[in-house]
Amino acid sequence: MPAKDERSENGEVGARGEGAVATTPENLAELYQKMVLIRAFEDACQRAFRQGKIGGYLHVYTGEEAVATGFLDAYREGDRVITAYRDHPHALLLGASPGEVMAELYGRRTGLVKGKGGSMHLFDVERGLMGGYGIVGGHIPVGVGLAYALRYQNTDHIVQLFLGDGAINQGAFHEAANLAGLWGRDEMCPCLFIVENNQYGMGTSVERATAMTDLAAKFDAYAIEHEKVDGMDLLAVLECAHRAAERVRESGRPYAVEAITYRIAPHGAADFLEKYRTKEEVEKWRERDPIGIVEKRLLDSGDIDEERIEEIKQEAKREVEEAVRFAEESEEPPAEELYTDVYAGEGEE
Amino acid sequence: MAETKTYREALREAMVHEMDRDESVILMGEDIGVYGGTHLITDGLYDKYGPRRVIDTPISENGFTGAAVGMAMMGMRPIVEMMTWNFSFLAADQIIQNAAKVRYFSGGQVKVPLVIRGPNGGGVQLSAQHTHSLESFYGHFPGLKVVAPVTPNDAKGMMLTAIRDDNCVIFLEAGALYGTKGEVEEGDNAVPFGKARIAREGSDVTLIAYGRQVNLCLRAAETLEEEDGVDAEVIDLRSLRPFDEDAIVESVKKTHRAVAVEEQWRWFGVASEVAAIIQEKAFDYLDAPVERVSGAETPAPYARNLELLAFPSEKAVANAARRALYMEEK
Ligand SMILES: Cc1ncc(C[n+]2csc(CCOP(=O)(O)OP(=O)(O)O)c2C)c(N)n1
């Protein structure tokens, strides 16, 4: 177990991405564009929440963009993805349109789940998203079951299972990891665990919530191999993600990655107090903003100029504005919709 | 002497009252300390009592609730906060299999003086996994006490009683009403469990509720009076286990008509129980079938318009009363 201060004051831990993955400049620019879009989307929905246009809970991904962007770059059609309630980027990266996602947050019939789930429960089964879930840790066993089914059905698809550092203290995590380890022996659990360690479960830091803070090493107890990655560095994540995904795909065995990252935004859009962390700490992490890091790399390498960067940002802004307009102009779900989807087999032809 | 306080302050006052008096009272839960409490109920108490008495727990409901059962068996008096009752399903094994039963299967050798508290119900677009009303779920289990105060005065007085009780008390707070104000008696205003409160006297029909539905009934009663000249009595059950059968029976003997209101699903619920008790004990006094008003039989939807349809409304309560009075067709 690494000493506490080795554990990433600023994410300086784990694999370094420098040159480790064959990313073309076009590729990188495209991923940069996706991250910029996610950031713009999250900013816009946070605004709409504060204007009272979005209800319920809203948890944004600001600061953690490199993690989902890097891992879902290794997604292959037919794979499955499952995550908790901080799920907007996962839906967007898998191909849902910003309009569909925003409409869901607005509770409209045009939303990803017809306005029935809201921010915490985005599903897009056709594109591989098996859901966002609201109970911390509750989705982890489900993800392991998805993985078993993929092998049982003779595919070479994998599950990318995202979970938070807070979720790792739930019994559900430990029970599910044990199942994954067991089933992995028989090559029946192609599950890639991605621990999004953003340092906090709501207002409680990892140090105050977890007795042994090396989260990757927890998987040792379940015979699941693991590594850590600098989750603020997209290149590092990409290298790790592609390698890990292929390994899981080929072996049918689970594998775990702890991505060291940081939630720059408040836990939820309604939380303002933040007594649990200092402004200085947030500022320090902001200096390693994952989008800024990629932007600098693109500019330094001369693959992209300031003008193009500005264009990308403007495009994202336009796209998100369009999404907001779509959501605002969409209708509410009809009253009959209250009683549909309770049981399968009803109202189906 | 009474002072105006919020429901939130009233709860905190009760806990402070008992923590000052009794060292064995401690608090545990997610983010109740350094963070200040998600709903600010425990705000300031970490500074006042320190980390040994105000314990920030990891997100591991079953684990820390079970640990609280152990502390209680040793004579401590833990108060566990469920960030919301929705999350108590994870702790249900410890609550039901241990907290509720250990006294019985130890032949009375141990007791479990444990309070589990937190906001109950829904109504703010939190959708399916964050919206449940758990009164009939926990009310089902012998060994547990289940209470649901709605006024700030009751919030304090019933919390005092809960902390002093030698059993596991499921304390269902009216989460949507944390900021509402009311007169709260100074000092020790302990309110006994199992005694309902007549929230409004009336003679034509009895509206029976608990928790925040009581306020819905009070508003419906106003409407009935203004629009129909109907004088409705409103009974706030306050505690569901033990349950004040007499208060309901007495009221129905006077009004001859009853409406039972609940936010939760209808099947196998509190309103069914109320209706059954009335038919067992006051059948001869009834002039109409007992009406029930409940939540829609679906998981909670997110969209605002659907959510409004999913929960009982003032209008639904007034209409049910009119049906009980044969002023409106079924
Ligand atoms: C079982 C359960 N307990 C508590 C909560 C309230 N809650 C929502 S998010 C959260 C923090 C989770 O932290 P983590 O898993 O690290 O994910 P992050 O929010 O940091 O992405 C808590 C305590 C919940 N949703 N479910």
XYZ file of C-alpha atoms and ligand atoms in Angstrom:
705
model
C 0.000 0.000 0.000
C 1.493 3.353 -0.969
C 1.996 5.916 1.724
C -0.781 8.443 1.956
C 1.064 11.336 0.351
C 2.142 9.136 -2.511
C -1.521 8.830 -3.278
C -1.973 11.656 -5.659
C -2.294 15.109 -4.208
C -2.365 16.075 -7.847
C -2.895 12.879 -9.736
C 0.832 12.197 -10.199
C 0.431 8.496 -9.884
C 0.180 5.498 -12.142
C 0.896 5.076 -15.823
C 2.132 8.051 -17.788
C 0.709 8.340 -21.225
C 3.583 10.031 -22.992
C 3.822 8.400 -26.382
C 2.426 5.137 -25.097
C -0.496 5.009 -27.466
C -0.522 5.651 -31.176
C -2.861 8.605 -31.145
C -2.917 10.593 -34.345
C -3.302 14.371 -34.110
C -6.728 14.088 -35.758
C -7.740 11.513 -33.224
C -6.630 13.607 -30.323
C -8.358 16.678 -31.698
C -11.557 14.694 -31.996
C -11.349 13.515 -28.401
C -10.574 17.059 -27.314
C -13.720 18.146 -29.084
C -15.747 15.563 -27.175
C -14.368 16.706 -23.855
C -15.137 20.311 -24.677
C -18.682 19.328 -25.580
C -19.135 17.458 -22.303
C -17.874 20.450 -20.339
C -20.193 22.813 -22.195
C -23.108 20.437 -21.686
C -22.467 20.183 -17.958
C -22.138 23.955 -17.607
C -25.416 24.446 -19.427
C -27.406 21.931 -17.419
C -26.029 23.301 -14.173
C -27.279 26.726 -15.255
C -30.672 25.319 -16.159
C -30.834 23.566 -12.795
C -30.204 26.809 -10.978
C -32.881 28.473 -13.063
C -35.276 25.813 -11.833
C -35.745 24.261 -15.270
C -34.264 20.940 -14.250
C -35.532 19.195 -11.132
C -34.343 16.407 -8.870
C -30.632 15.811 -8.452
C -27.990 16.830 -10.952
C -24.395 15.593 -10.689
C -21.941 16.869 -13.265
C -18.655 15.383 -14.438
C -16.577 18.551 -14.582
C -12.905 17.732 -14.086
C -13.257 14.025 -14.760
C -13.761 14.210 -18.543
C -10.561 12.384 -19.465
C -11.673 9.226 -17.682
C -14.906 8.467 -19.515
C -13.565 9.897 -22.770
C -10.467 7.707 -22.647
C -12.203 4.518 -21.614
C -15.145 4.805 -23.951
C -12.679 5.326 -26.804
C -11.976 1.625 -26.311
C -15.704 0.807 -26.569
C -16.616 -1.534 -29.419
C -20.106 -1.940 -30.740
C -21.814 -4.657 -28.728
C -19.962 -3.862 -25.510
C -21.986 -2.707 -22.516
C -21.464 0.230 -20.199
C -22.938 0.748 -16.752
C -22.415 3.589 -14.293
C -23.921 5.500 -11.383
C -25.787 8.808 -11.447
C -22.930 10.965 -12.811
C -23.827 9.631 -16.197
C -24.257 12.410 -18.765
C -20.805 12.019 -20.365
C -21.181 8.279 -20.703
C -24.408 8.740 -22.656
C -22.974 11.497 -24.844
C -19.769 9.608 -25.617
C -21.718 6.537 -26.651
C -23.551 8.626 -29.210
C -26.699 9.955 -27.599
C -27.382 13.445 -28.883
C -27.064 16.350 -26.455
C -30.683 17.135 -27.272
C -31.950 13.737 -26.118
C -29.954 13.931 -22.928
C -30.975 17.506 -22.168
C -34.615 16.669 -22.884
C -34.394 13.909 -20.298
C -33.063 16.364 -17.721
C -35.983 18.621 -18.568
C -38.408 15.728 -18.065
C -39.669 15.697 -21.667
C -41.112 12.881 -23.743
C -38.236 13.272 -26.214
C -35.702 12.427 -23.503
C -33.565 9.289 -23.493
C -35.991 7.505 -21.173
C -39.160 9.448 -22.014
C -38.779 11.772 -19.041
C -39.172 8.942 -16.575
C -35.685 8.780 -15.130
C -34.061 12.214 -15.211
C -30.365 12.947 -14.790
C -29.567 9.907 -12.669
C -31.068 7.263 -14.925
C -29.907 7.677 -18.499
C -30.315 4.497 -20.536
C -29.476 3.956 -24.191
C -29.535 0.220 -24.577
C -29.071 0.270 -28.351
C -25.827 2.137 -27.953
C -24.663 -0.058 -25.083
C -25.575 2.106 -22.101
C -27.234 -0.170 -19.561
C -28.002 2.677 -17.277
C -27.216 5.217 -14.706
C -28.235 4.211 -11.180
C -29.006 6.233 -8.077
C -28.054 3.934 -5.247
C -24.351 4.113 -4.486
C -22.864 0.700 -5.247
C -26.166 -0.779 -6.362
C -25.197 -1.129 -9.999
C -21.954 -3.007 -9.418
C -23.432 -6.519 -9.078
C -25.634 -5.778 -12.078
C -22.562 -4.967 -14.168
C -20.951 -8.252 -13.206
C -24.099 -10.055 -14.301
C -24.049 -8.261 -17.639
C -20.513 -9.511 -18.148
C -21.391 -13.113 -17.363
C -24.261 -12.939 -19.843
C -22.005 -11.640 -22.603
C -19.794 -14.718 -22.310
C -22.692 -17.059 -21.784
C -24.093 -15.767 -25.056
C -20.784 -16.549 -26.773
C -19.738 -13.019 -27.635
C -16.388 -11.337 -27.198
C -17.935 -8.193 -25.831
C -17.004 -6.661 -22.513
C -18.600 -4.553 -19.830
C -17.125 -1.251 -18.766
C -18.304 -0.796 -15.204
C -17.746 2.681 -13.773
C -17.942 3.205 -10.007
C -16.908 5.877 -7.541
C -14.449 5.756 -4.668
C -17.407 6.056 -2.314
C -19.115 3.011 -3.774
C -16.153 0.834 -2.938
C -17.152 0.770 0.728
C -20.540 -0.768 0.027
C -21.071 -4.443 0.640
C -22.417 -4.698 -2.898
C -18.969 -3.882 -4.283
C -17.249 -6.585 -2.274
C -19.837 -9.216 -3.048
C -19.797 -8.396 -6.736
C -16.001 -8.275 -6.968
C -15.848 -11.693 -5.373
C -18.309 -13.060 -7.930
C -16.289 -11.474 -10.723
C -13.089 -13.007 -9.414
C -14.717 -16.417 -9.137
C -16.373 -16.355 -12.518
C -13.206 -14.969 -14.050
C -11.470 -18.242 -13.224
C -13.739 -19.839 -15.766
C -13.273 -16.947 -18.188
C -16.887 -15.994 -17.654
C -16.546 -12.396 -16.491
C -15.291 -9.902 -19.069
C -15.783 -6.944 -16.765
C -13.530 -3.908 -16.724
C -13.945 -2.135 -13.384
C -13.144 1.557 -13.664
C -12.933 3.223 -10.281
C -13.403 6.940 -10.800
C -11.491 8.075 -7.748
C -12.383 11.741 -7.624
C -11.189 11.921 -4.005
C -14.604 12.400 -2.411
C -17.834 10.568 -1.806
C -20.028 13.604 -1.482
C -18.377 15.550 1.362
C -16.224 12.783 2.771
C -12.711 12.317 1.474
C -11.301 8.911 0.662
C -9.001 9.157 3.689
C -11.952 9.667 6.011
C -14.130 6.988 4.410
C -11.808 4.147 3.519
C -9.540 2.340 5.946
C -7.097 1.207 3.284
C -6.892 3.934 0.693
C -5.225 2.056 -2.139
C -8.444 1.392 -3.987
C -6.911 -0.601 -6.839
C -5.306 -2.955 -4.357
C -8.721 -3.855 -2.946
C -9.188 -6.032 -5.994
C -6.318 -8.239 -4.761
C -8.721 -9.676 -2.242
C -10.800 -11.006 -5.111
C -7.983 -12.217 -7.371
C -8.631 -9.421 -9.871
C -5.565 -7.802 -11.422
C -5.412 -4.049 -11.431
C -3.488 -0.862 -12.034
C -3.768 2.870 -11.455
C -3.854 5.571 -14.060
C -3.562 9.346 -14.006
C -7.144 10.209 -14.789
C -6.361 13.818 -15.605
C -4.139 12.854 -18.515
C -6.141 11.710 -21.506
C -3.155 10.066 -23.194
C -2.409 8.010 -20.120
C -6.040 6.963 -19.887
C -6.209 6.038 -23.561
C -3.153 3.848 -23.373
C -4.423 2.107 -20.262
C -7.983 1.779 -21.494
C -7.201 0.157 -24.825
C -4.747 -2.265 -23.277
C -7.091 -3.147 -20.408
C -10.135 -3.552 -22.637
C -8.308 -5.902 -24.987
C -7.001 -7.910 -22.097
C -10.502 -8.368 -20.681
C -11.917 -9.145 -24.123
C -9.338 -11.824 -24.802
C -9.241 -13.398 -21.376
C -12.850 -13.293 -20.242
C -11.443 -12.243 -16.890
C -12.156 -9.096 -14.921
C -9.598 -6.345 -14.608
C -9.634 -3.158 -12.566
C -8.294 0.339 -13.084
C -8.305 3.083 -10.496
C -8.361 6.404 -12.316
C -7.085 9.194 -10.102
C -9.136 12.235 -10.922
C -10.911 15.165 -9.323
C -14.414 16.535 -9.233
C -13.916 20.251 -9.789
C -17.659 20.925 -9.568
C -19.645 20.540 -6.348
C -20.983 17.048 -5.637
C -24.426 18.001 -6.845
C -25.620 21.166 -8.506
C -27.534 22.083 -5.361
C -24.518 21.905 -3.013
C -22.813 25.201 -2.434
C -21.283 25.040 1.018
C -18.260 22.805 0.432
C -17.046 23.015 4.007
C -15.200 19.767 3.415
C -12.538 21.062 1.046
C -10.580 24.248 0.516
C -10.661 26.619 -2.427
C -6.904 26.179 -2.676
C -7.271 22.452 -3.129
C -9.790 22.888 -5.927
C -7.552 25.512 -7.569
C -4.594 23.186 -7.415
C -6.447 20.492 -9.273
C -7.825 22.977 -11.759
C -4.255 23.544 -12.889
C -4.356 19.966 -14.112
C -7.679 20.393 -15.856
C -7.803 17.461 -18.285
C -9.124 19.622 -21.083
C -6.383 22.191 -20.560
C -3.747 19.469 -20.687
C -4.922 18.182 -24.068
C -5.372 21.678 -25.388
C -1.817 22.581 -24.489
C -0.491 19.404 -26.058
C -2.323 20.104 -29.307
C -1.099 23.675 -29.403
C 2.479 22.810 -28.441
C 2.744 20.171 -31.113
C 1.473 22.644 -33.662
C -1.194 20.186 -34.756
C -3.849 22.731 -34.081
C -3.886 26.509 -33.796
C -5.637 28.899 -31.443
C -8.190 29.691 -34.052
C -9.306 26.079 -34.420
C -9.466 25.712 -30.631
C -11.754 28.707 -30.467
C -13.887 27.234 -33.243
C -14.241 23.961 -31.392
C -15.402 25.781 -28.288
C -17.906 27.824 -30.245
C -19.235 24.711 -31.997
C -19.744 22.997 -28.644
C -21.537 26.037 -27.321
C -23.828 26.121 -30.337
C -24.538 22.426 -30.125
C -25.470 22.707 -26.449
C -27.633 25.770 -27.045
C -29.430 23.783 -29.696
C -29.910 20.950 -27.192
C -31.387 23.333 -24.636
C -33.721 24.760 -27.250
C -34.798 21.241 -28.247
C -35.498 20.366 -24.617
C -37.414 23.547 -23.966
C -39.538 23.115 -27.062
C -40.288 19.453 -26.413
C -43.553 18.407 -24.826
C -44.043 16.871 -21.433
C -44.811 13.167 -21.385
C -48.543 12.473 -21.757
C -50.410 11.541 -18.570
C -50.931 7.932 -19.752
C -47.190 7.492 -19.610
C -47.417 7.409 -15.791
C -48.681 3.832 -15.937
C -46.646 2.433 -18.828
C -43.448 0.401 -18.391
C -44.354 -0.886 -14.941
C -44.617 -4.472 -16.168
C -43.205 -6.007 -19.318
C -45.752 -7.502 -21.645
C -48.360 -4.798 -21.142
C -49.289 -2.460 -23.947
C -47.024 -4.337 -26.329
C -48.277 -5.712 -29.597
C -43.500 28.697 27.025
C -43.231 28.063 23.326
C -41.079 29.456 20.571
C -41.376 29.406 16.804
C -38.895 26.992 15.274
C -38.406 25.015 12.112
C -38.976 21.279 11.969
C -35.219 20.955 11.368
C -34.319 23.003 14.463
C -36.826 21.102 16.560
C -35.194 17.789 15.694
C -31.733 19.160 16.455
C -32.940 20.597 19.741
C -34.221 17.206 20.860
C -30.944 15.511 20.020
C -28.931 18.187 21.805
C -31.248 17.940 24.801
C -30.589 14.220 25.114
C -26.896 14.332 24.224
C -26.326 16.871 26.983
C -28.220 14.734 29.451
C -26.954 11.307 28.511
C -23.435 10.404 27.381
C -24.608 7.174 25.829
C -26.423 9.059 23.072
C -24.308 9.337 19.918
C -24.971 10.164 16.263
C -23.825 8.334 13.153
C -24.383 8.670 9.440
C -23.067 9.781 6.079
C -21.792 13.346 5.971
C -23.464 14.287 9.258
C -20.274 15.770 10.726
C -17.658 17.690 8.758
C -19.979 18.234 5.802
C -22.643 19.559 8.159
C -25.387 17.047 7.378
C -27.020 16.761 3.983
C -30.223 18.216 5.376
C -28.431 20.305 8.021
C -30.193 18.514 10.862
C -26.907 17.817 12.628
C -25.233 21.088 11.651
C -22.775 22.248 14.300
C -22.965 19.092 16.396
C -19.602 17.730 15.212
C -17.908 20.835 16.596
C -19.912 20.635 19.777
C -19.530 16.939 20.612
C -16.483 15.808 18.645
C -15.831 12.857 16.352
C -16.447 10.160 18.970
C -20.041 11.194 19.461
C -20.784 12.441 15.970
C -19.460 9.747 13.673
C -19.103 10.348 9.939
C -19.581 6.966 8.307
C -18.570 5.623 4.908
C -21.342 4.921 2.398
C -22.094 1.486 3.785
C -25.596 1.527 5.207
C -25.841 -2.112 6.188
C -22.460 -2.018 7.906
C -22.924 1.063 10.023
C -26.541 0.319 10.906
C -25.512 -3.133 12.055
C -22.709 -1.595 14.107
C -25.279 0.683 15.718
C -27.307 -2.377 16.692
C -24.203 -3.729 18.413
C -23.615 -0.442 20.248
C -27.230 -0.404 21.365
C -26.966 -3.963 22.682
C -24.100 -2.672 24.836
C -26.225 0.066 26.368
C -25.323 2.939 24.083
C -28.107 4.932 22.436
C -27.131 5.527 18.837
C -29.129 7.737 16.501
C -28.462 6.717 12.929
C -29.212 9.088 10.074
C -30.334 7.547 6.812
C -29.507 10.267 4.310
C -32.944 9.405 3.056
C -35.112 6.432 3.943
C -34.697 5.306 0.360
C -31.215 4.124 1.237
C -32.422 2.048 4.158
C -33.153 -0.844 1.817
C -29.430 -1.511 1.979
C -29.657 -1.615 5.760
C -32.929 -3.515 5.819
C -31.222 -6.773 6.707
C -29.724 -5.298 9.868
C -32.895 -3.420 10.772
C -35.290 -6.279 10.207
C -33.221 -9.344 11.007
C -31.298 -7.932 13.957
C -32.684 -4.680 15.363
C -36.290 -5.877 15.267
C -35.763 -9.477 16.310
C -32.741 -9.856 18.569
C -34.636 -9.059 21.735
C -37.112 -11.821 20.948
C -34.652 -14.477 19.924
C -32.434 -13.689 22.893
C -35.394 -14.468 25.127
C -35.437 -10.875 26.309
C -31.783 -10.823 27.371
C -30.841 -7.825 25.242
C -32.495 -4.613 24.166
C -31.828 -2.360 21.202
C -32.353 1.315 22.103
C -31.700 2.600 18.606
C -33.225 5.464 16.639
C -32.983 5.400 12.873
C -34.075 8.699 11.412
C -34.151 10.569 8.121
C -36.457 12.076 5.515
C -39.221 9.881 4.138
C -41.218 10.103 0.938
C -40.783 12.039 -2.255
C -42.113 14.946 -4.197
C -39.071 16.752 -5.564
C -38.506 14.885 -8.822
C -35.950 12.472 -7.462
C -37.479 9.646 -9.508
C -37.713 5.951 -8.871
C -34.718 5.045 -6.727
C -34.903 8.080 -4.449
C -38.639 8.237 -3.846
C -40.259 5.870 -1.401
C -42.513 6.118 1.616
C -41.541 3.322 3.931
C -44.165 3.405 6.656
C -45.983 0.199 5.772
C -42.716 -1.540 4.894
C -41.285 -1.044 8.386
C -44.683 -1.006 10.057
C -44.994 -4.642 9.072
C -42.296 -5.838 11.462
C -43.064 -6.592 15.113
C -40.165 -5.396 17.234
C -39.919 -2.046 15.492
C -41.719 1.143 16.452
C -42.634 3.429 13.572
C -43.444 7.108 13.982
C -43.998 10.017 11.602
C -44.362 13.479 13.184
C -45.524 16.375 11.043
C -45.443 19.450 13.308
C -42.185 20.913 14.662
C -43.488 20.457 18.200
C -44.093 16.767 17.589
C -40.751 16.452 15.808
C -39.017 17.497 19.001
C -41.319 15.778 21.474
C -41.385 12.487 19.589
C -37.632 12.535 19.067
C -37.165 12.851 22.823
C -39.421 9.845 23.308
C -37.653 7.908 20.558
C -34.212 8.421 22.077
C -35.434 7.318 25.507
C -37.255 4.289 24.129
C -35.538 0.957 24.712
C -36.532 -0.329 21.282
C -35.549 0.363 17.711
C -37.583 3.350 16.551
C -38.030 4.022 12.846
C -38.329 7.803 12.854
C -39.812 8.928 9.544
C -39.279 12.650 9.147
C -41.357 14.845 6.902
C -38.335 15.651 4.731
C -40.218 18.048 2.501
C -41.128 20.068 5.602
C -37.722 20.547 7.257
C -37.976 24.310 6.745
C -41.555 24.717 7.976
C -42.106 26.595 11.218
C -44.316 26.065 14.201
C -44.594 26.615 17.920
C -42.269 24.336 19.854
C -42.558 23.930 23.605
C -39.428 24.733 25.606
C -37.611 22.056 27.566
C -38.865 18.518 27.903
C -42.033 18.158 25.829
C -41.818 14.404 25.295
C -44.807 13.165 23.291
C -45.888 9.577 24.030
C -46.092 7.105 21.148
C -49.419 5.586 20.214
C -51.498 8.711 20.759
C -53.027 10.342 17.702
C -53.666 14.078 17.504
C -56.836 15.739 16.357
C -55.404 18.303 13.977
C -58.821 19.800 13.216
C -62.138 19.170 14.865
C -65.111 18.438 12.618
C -68.388 16.598 12.495
C -69.117 15.443 8.929
C -66.245 13.235 7.800
C -62.913 12.066 9.249
C -59.713 12.490 7.233
C -56.996 10.220 8.602
C -53.341 10.732 7.725
C -49.791 10.953 9.057
C -46.640 12.761 8.011
C -46.890 15.470 5.416
C -50.236 14.166 4.162
C -51.756 15.699 7.296
C -51.179 19.152 5.828
C -52.821 18.045 2.607
C -55.865 16.974 4.620
C -55.973 20.261 6.501
C -56.023 22.157 3.217
C -58.653 19.816 1.801
C -60.732 20.426 4.930
C -60.601 24.180 4.305
C -61.733 23.660 0.727
C -64.551 21.382 1.819
C -65.761 23.964 4.255
C -65.599 26.831 1.767
C -66.991 25.035 -1.248
C -69.368 22.505 0.220
C -70.097 23.606 3.752
C -68.656 20.294 4.941
C -67.009 20.181 8.361
C -64.151 17.686 8.194
C -62.192 16.328 11.133
C -58.503 15.667 10.531
C -56.632 13.057 12.526
C -52.847 13.003 12.575
C -51.898 9.450 13.509
C -48.359 10.510 14.521
C -47.317 6.985 15.344
C -48.108 3.941 13.191
C -46.732 1.282 15.491
C -48.031 1.526 18.173
C -51.255 2.652 16.555
C -54.063 4.663 18.136
C -57.133 2.657 17.128
C -59.345 4.375 19.668
C -58.857 7.844 18.239
C -60.042 6.690 14.824
C -62.953 4.722 16.150
C -64.106 7.605 18.347
C -63.969 10.036 15.461
C -65.851 7.754 13.082
C -68.534 7.206 15.699
C -69.018 10.951 15.560
C -68.726 11.601 11.790
C -69.811 8.230 10.343
C -67.520 8.677 7.335
C -63.825 8.256 6.803
C -61.070 8.863 4.277
C -57.630 7.305 4.818
C -54.748 9.105 3.131
C -51.228 7.916 2.406
C -48.460 8.888 -0.007
C -47.261 5.362 -0.518
C -48.677 2.677 -2.769
C -52.169 1.425 -1.978
C -51.631 -2.323 -1.937
C -51.035 -3.727 1.545
C -50.628 -0.253 2.993
C -51.510 1.923 5.978
C -54.798 3.106 4.523
C -55.874 -0.520 4.089
C -55.099 -1.091 7.744
C -57.071 1.988 8.783
C -60.044 0.876 6.692
C -59.906 -2.629 8.171
C -59.781 -1.331 11.742
C -62.778 0.910 11.108
C -64.796 -1.940 9.650
C -63.846 -4.204 12.548
C -64.546 -1.713 15.312
C -66.973 0.864 13.997
C -68.875 -0.940 11.265
C -72.269 -0.116 12.720
C -71.479 3.576 12.774
C -70.447 3.835 9.116
C -72.733 5.589 6.665
C -70.476 4.986 3.654
C -67.548 2.783 2.630
C -64.172 4.002 3.846
C -62.352 5.858 1.060
C -58.625 5.524 0.396
C -56.287 8.026 -1.238
C -52.849 6.677 -2.121
C -49.932 7.123 -4.488
C -50.073 5.750 -8.028
C -49.071 2.093 -8.401
C -45.876 2.826 -10.293
C -42.274 3.561 -9.437
C -41.961 7.341 -9.099
C -41.557 9.122 -12.437
C -39.109 11.990 -12.910
C -41.070 14.390 -15.122
C -42.753 17.043 -13.019
C -46.178 16.663 -14.605
C -46.159 12.895 -14.081
C -44.899 13.183 -10.535
C -47.756 15.499 -9.648
C -50.144 12.839 -10.938
C -48.381 10.115 -8.974
C -48.956 11.512 -5.487
C -52.143 12.338 -3.586
C -53.313 15.892 -4.019
C -55.506 18.152 -1.967
C -58.100 17.767 -4.689
C -57.991 13.970 -4.547
C -58.559 14.098 -0.786
C -61.471 16.542 -1.098
C -63.038 14.405 -3.816
C -62.708 11.271 -1.724
C -64.452 13.069 1.133
C -67.232 14.100 -1.248
C -67.622 10.483 -2.339
C -67.862 9.411 1.295
C -70.613 12.013 1.661
C -72.340 10.829 -1.524
C -71.872 14.279 -2.998
C -69.974 12.803 -5.911
C -70.196 9.582 -7.879
C -67.558 6.895 -7.333
C -26.905 3.821 -0.889
C -26.742 5.275 -1.009
N -26.304 5.980 0.050
C -26.133 7.306 -0.057
C -26.412 7.948 -1.225
C -26.240 9.463 -1.306
N -25.093 9.757 -2.169
C -25.268 10.050 -3.459
S -23.838 10.238 -4.231
C -22.930 9.955 -2.857
C -21.446 9.956 -2.936
C -20.900 8.833 -3.769
O -19.546 8.978 -3.986
P -18.761 8.190 -5.097
O -19.240 6.781 -5.192
O -17.328 8.385 -4.836
O -19.157 8.858 -6.479
P -18.974 10.373 -6.937
O -20.245 11.076 -6.576
O -17.797 10.921 -6.246
O -18.831 10.314 -8.414
C -23.783 9.735 -1.783
C -23.346 9.497 -0.405
C -26.907 7.192 -2.304
N -27.254 7.752 -3.472
N -27.044 5.861 -2.179
